[in-house]
């Protein structure tokens, strides 16, 4: 009985992969070619008409297809898009992270590296002396954000450029995570930079995120 069922399943799988036999007219591929030309022409004339209408001030609320000159010009993305990571800070400038290692543990790519230290405030359990992420390994799954019990890590910087001249250039340390955008493209990468709670307050201010749709030079 089991063999009969397995044979039936095998035949059903084979039948599922069988292609419908084409007719003589379909085997000439002329209908498929005509359909492709029709779709291409429809988009061409539609976009051309919209571009001409925009020139004279008409239908400006209907976008025509354009080519975005990335990275000189950035695309308008959804605010829910997972972009580069950042660490949130307390009012005194120290990171909200308590070095519980939840993000490092749950990360499927094993790209988060944390060294814990003592916080001078006895009400705070721990503080990360160093917090590094290897963006060359990161898969942007967002598990680190979901697992964090302190809302200490987010992926809302609207920075998604990780281009670098080497794999080490895709490494971001705790200074860049606390103040995204302070590291410039081509700067020498730093790994496992350790800071004291006093040094956290001396870091430069966080620059504003790049406005979408404008010309912005890459920051990393």
Coordinates of C-alpha atoms in Angstrom, one line a residue:
X1 CA 0.0 0.0 0.0
X2 CA 2.9 2.3 1.0
X3 CA 4.6 1.5 -2.3
X4 CA 1.4 2.3 -4.3
X5 CA 1.1 5.7 -2.6
X6 CA 4.7 6.5 -3.2
X7 CA 4.3 5.6 -6.9
X8 CA 1.2 7.8 -7.1
X9 CA 3.1 10.7 -5.5
X10 CA 6.0 10.2 -7.9
X11 CA 3.7 10.2 -10.9
X12 CA 2.0 13.4 -9.6
X13 CA 5.3 15.1 -9.2
X14 CA 6.3 14.1 -12.7
X15 CA 3.0 15.3 -14.2
X16 CA 3.4 18.6 -12.3
X17 CA 6.6 19.3 -14.2
X18 CA 5.2 18.4 -17.6
X19 CA 4.8 21.4 -19.8
X20 CA 1.8 22.0 -21.9
X21 CA 2.4 21.1 -25.6
X22 CA 2.6 24.2 -27.7
X23 CA 0.5 24.7 -30.7
X24 CA 2.0 25.3 -34.2
X25 CA 1.3 29.0 -33.9
X26 CA 2.9 29.2 -30.4
X27 CA 6.0 27.3 -31.6
X28 CA 6.7 30.2 -34.0
X29 CA 7.1 32.4 -30.9
X30 CA 5.5 35.3 -32.9
X31 CA 2.7 35.8 -30.2
X32 CA 5.3 36.0 -27.4
X33 CA 7.5 38.5 -29.4
X34 CA 4.4 40.6 -30.2
X35 CA 3.3 40.6 -26.6
X36 CA 6.8 41.7 -25.4
X37 CA 7.0 44.5 -28.0
X38 CA 3.5 45.7 -27.0
X39 CA 4.5 45.9 -23.3
X40 CA 7.7 47.7 -24.1
X41 CA 6.0 50.2 -26.4
X42 CA 3.3 50.9 -23.9
X43 CA 5.8 51.8 -21.1
X44 CA 7.9 53.9 -23.5
X45 CA 5.0 56.0 -24.8
X46 CA 3.5 56.3 -21.3
X47 CA 6.7 57.5 -19.7
X48 CA 7.5 59.8 -22.7
X49 CA 4.1 61.4 -22.4
X50 CA 4.5 61.9 -18.7
X51 CA 7.9 63.5 -19.0
X52 CA 6.5 65.9 -21.7
X53 CA 3.5 66.7 -19.5
X54 CA 5.8 67.4 -16.5
X55 CA 7.7 69.9 -18.6
X56 CA 4.5 71.9 -19.2
X57 CA 3.3 71.5 -15.6
X58 CA 0.8 68.8 -16.0
X59 CA 0.3 65.5 -14.1
X60 CA 3.2 66.3 -11.8
X61 CA 1.6 64.1 -9.1
X62 CA 2.0 61.0 -11.4
X63 CA 5.7 60.0 -11.4
X64 CA 7.4 58.9 -14.6
X65 CA 10.1 56.3 -14.6
X66 CA 13.5 57.8 -13.9
X67 CA 17.1 56.6 -13.4
X68 CA 18.4 57.4 -9.9
X69 CA 22.1 58.4 -10.1
X70 CA 23.2 56.4 -7.0
X71 CA 25.3 57.1 -4.9
X72 CA 25.2 60.8 -5.9
X73 CA 21.5 60.8 -5.6
X74 CA 19.7 58.8 -3.0
X75 CA 16.4 57.1 -3.4
X76 CA 13.4 57.9 -1.2
X77 CA 13.0 54.9 0.9
X78 CA 10.3 53.8 3.4
X79 CA 11.0 54.8 7.0
X80 CA 10.5 51.1 7.9
X81 CA 13.4 50.0 5.8
X82 CA 16.2 48.3 7.8
X83 CA 19.2 50.5 7.3
X84 CA 22.5 50.7 9.1
X85 CA 22.5 50.1 12.9
X86 CA 22.8 52.6 15.6
X87 CA 23.0 52.5 19.4
X88 CA 20.6 54.7 21.4
X89 CA 22.0 56.8 24.2
X90 CA 20.9 57.8 27.7
X91 CA 20.6 61.5 28.7
X92 CA 24.2 61.5 30.0
X93 CA 25.5 60.3 26.6
X94 CA 26.3 56.8 27.6
X95 CA 24.8 53.9 25.6
X96 CA 21.5 52.4 26.7
X97 CA 23.0 49.0 26.0
X98 CA 23.5 47.0 29.2
X99 CA 25.8 44.4 27.5
X100 CA 23.3 41.5 28.1
X101 CA 24.7 39.8 24.9
X102 CA 21.2 39.1 23.7
X103 CA 21.8 40.6 20.2
X104 CA 25.2 38.9 20.0
X105 CA 23.7 35.6 20.9
X106 CA 20.7 35.8 18.5
X107 CA 22.6 37.1 15.6
X108 CA 22.6 34.3 12.9
X109 CA 25.5 35.8 11.0
X110 CA 27.7 36.1 14.2
X111 CA 28.7 39.6 13.2
X112 CA 28.2 41.4 16.6
X113 CA 31.1 41.6 19.1
X114 CA 30.6 43.1 22.6
X115 CA 33.0 43.6 25.5
X116 CA 31.1 44.3 28.7
X117 CA 32.3 46.6 31.5
X118 CA 31.1 48.1 34.8
X119 CA 29.0 51.2 34.8
X120 CA 29.7 53.9 37.5
X121 CA 26.0 54.2 38.2
X122 CA 25.0 51.3 40.5
X123 CA 21.5 51.3 39.0
X124 CA 22.9 50.3 35.6
X125 CA 24.1 46.7 35.5
X126 CA 26.7 46.8 32.7
X127 CA 27.9 49.0 29.9
X128 CA 29.6 47.9 26.6
X129 CA 33.2 49.0 26.6
X130 CA 33.3 48.1 22.9
X131 CA 30.5 47.2 20.5
X132 CA 31.4 46.2 16.9
X133 CA 29.4 45.0 13.9
X134 CA 30.9 43.5 10.8
X135 CA 28.6 44.7 8.1
X136 CA 30.3 42.4 5.6
X137 CA 28.7 39.5 7.4
X138 CA 25.4 41.2 8.5
X139 CA 22.3 40.0 6.7
X140 CA 20.1 42.8 8.0
X141 CA 17.6 40.4 9.5
X142 CA 16.8 42.7 12.4
X143 CA 16.9 40.0 15.1
X144 CA 19.3 42.1 17.2
X145 CA 16.7 44.9 17.3
X146 CA 13.9 42.5 18.2
X147 CA 15.9 40.7 20.9
X148 CA 17.1 43.8 22.7
X149 CA 15.3 44.3 26.0
X150 CA 16.5 47.9 26.4
X151 CA 15.6 49.3 22.9
X152 CA 19.4 50.0 22.7
X153 CA 19.9 49.1 19.1
X154 CA 17.9 50.2 16.1
X155 CA 18.2 50.0 12.3
X156 CA 16.6 53.4 11.4
X157 CA 19.6 55.6 10.3
X158 CA 18.4 55.7 6.7
X159 CA 22.1 54.9 5.8
X160 CA 22.4 51.8 3.7
X161 CA 25.7 52.3 1.9
X162 CA 28.4 49.9 3.2
X163 CA 30.8 50.2 0.2
X164 CA 34.4 50.1 1.2
X165 CA 37.8 49.4 -0.3
X166 CA 38.3 46.3 1.8
X167 CA 36.4 43.9 4.1
X168 CA 37.8 45.7 7.1
X169 CA 36.3 48.9 5.9
X170 CA 32.8 47.4 6.5
X171 CA 33.6 47.2 10.2
X172 CA 31.9 49.8 12.4
X173 CA 32.9 50.4 16.0
X174 CA 31.0 51.8 19.0
X175 CA 31.9 55.4 18.1
X176 CA 30.2 55.1 14.7
X177 CA 27.3 53.1 16.2
X178 CA 26.6 55.9 18.7
X179 CA 27.1 58.7 16.2
X180 CA 26.3 57.4 12.7
X181 CA 27.8 59.4 10.0
X182 CA 30.9 60.7 11.9
X183 CA 33.1 58.3 10.1
X184 CA 34.0 59.4 6.6
X185 CA 34.5 57.3 3.5
X186 CA 38.1 56.0 3.3
X187 CA 38.9 56.5 7.0
X188 CA 41.0 53.7 8.4
X189 CA 38.8 51.1 10.1
X190 CA 39.1 50.6 13.9
X191 CA 38.3 47.4 15.6
X192 CA 37.4 46.7 19.2
X193 CA 37.7 50.3 20.3
X194 CA 37.1 50.5 24.0
X195 CA 35.7 53.6 25.7
X196 CA 35.1 54.5 29.3
X197 CA 31.7 56.0 30.4
X198 CA 33.5 59.4 30.6
X199 CA 34.7 59.1 27.0
X200 CA 31.2 58.4 25.8
X201 CA 30.2 62.0 26.7
X202 CA 33.1 63.5 24.7
X203 CA 32.1 61.9 21.4
X204 CA 31.2 64.3 18.6
X205 CA 27.5 65.1 18.0
X206 CA 25.5 62.8 15.6
X207 CA 25.1 64.4 12.2
X208 CA 21.6 64.5 10.7
X209 CA 20.6 61.6 8.5
X210 CA 21.1 62.1 4.7
X211 CA 17.9 63.7 3.2
X212 CA 16.5 61.4 0.6
X213 CA 16.4 62.4 -3.0
X214 CA 19.4 64.8 -2.6
X215 CA 23.0 64.7 -3.5
X216 CA 25.0 63.4 -0.6
X217 CA 28.5 62.0 -0.6
X218 CA 28.9 58.6 0.9
X219 CA 29.8 58.6 4.6
X220 CA 31.4 55.1 4.9

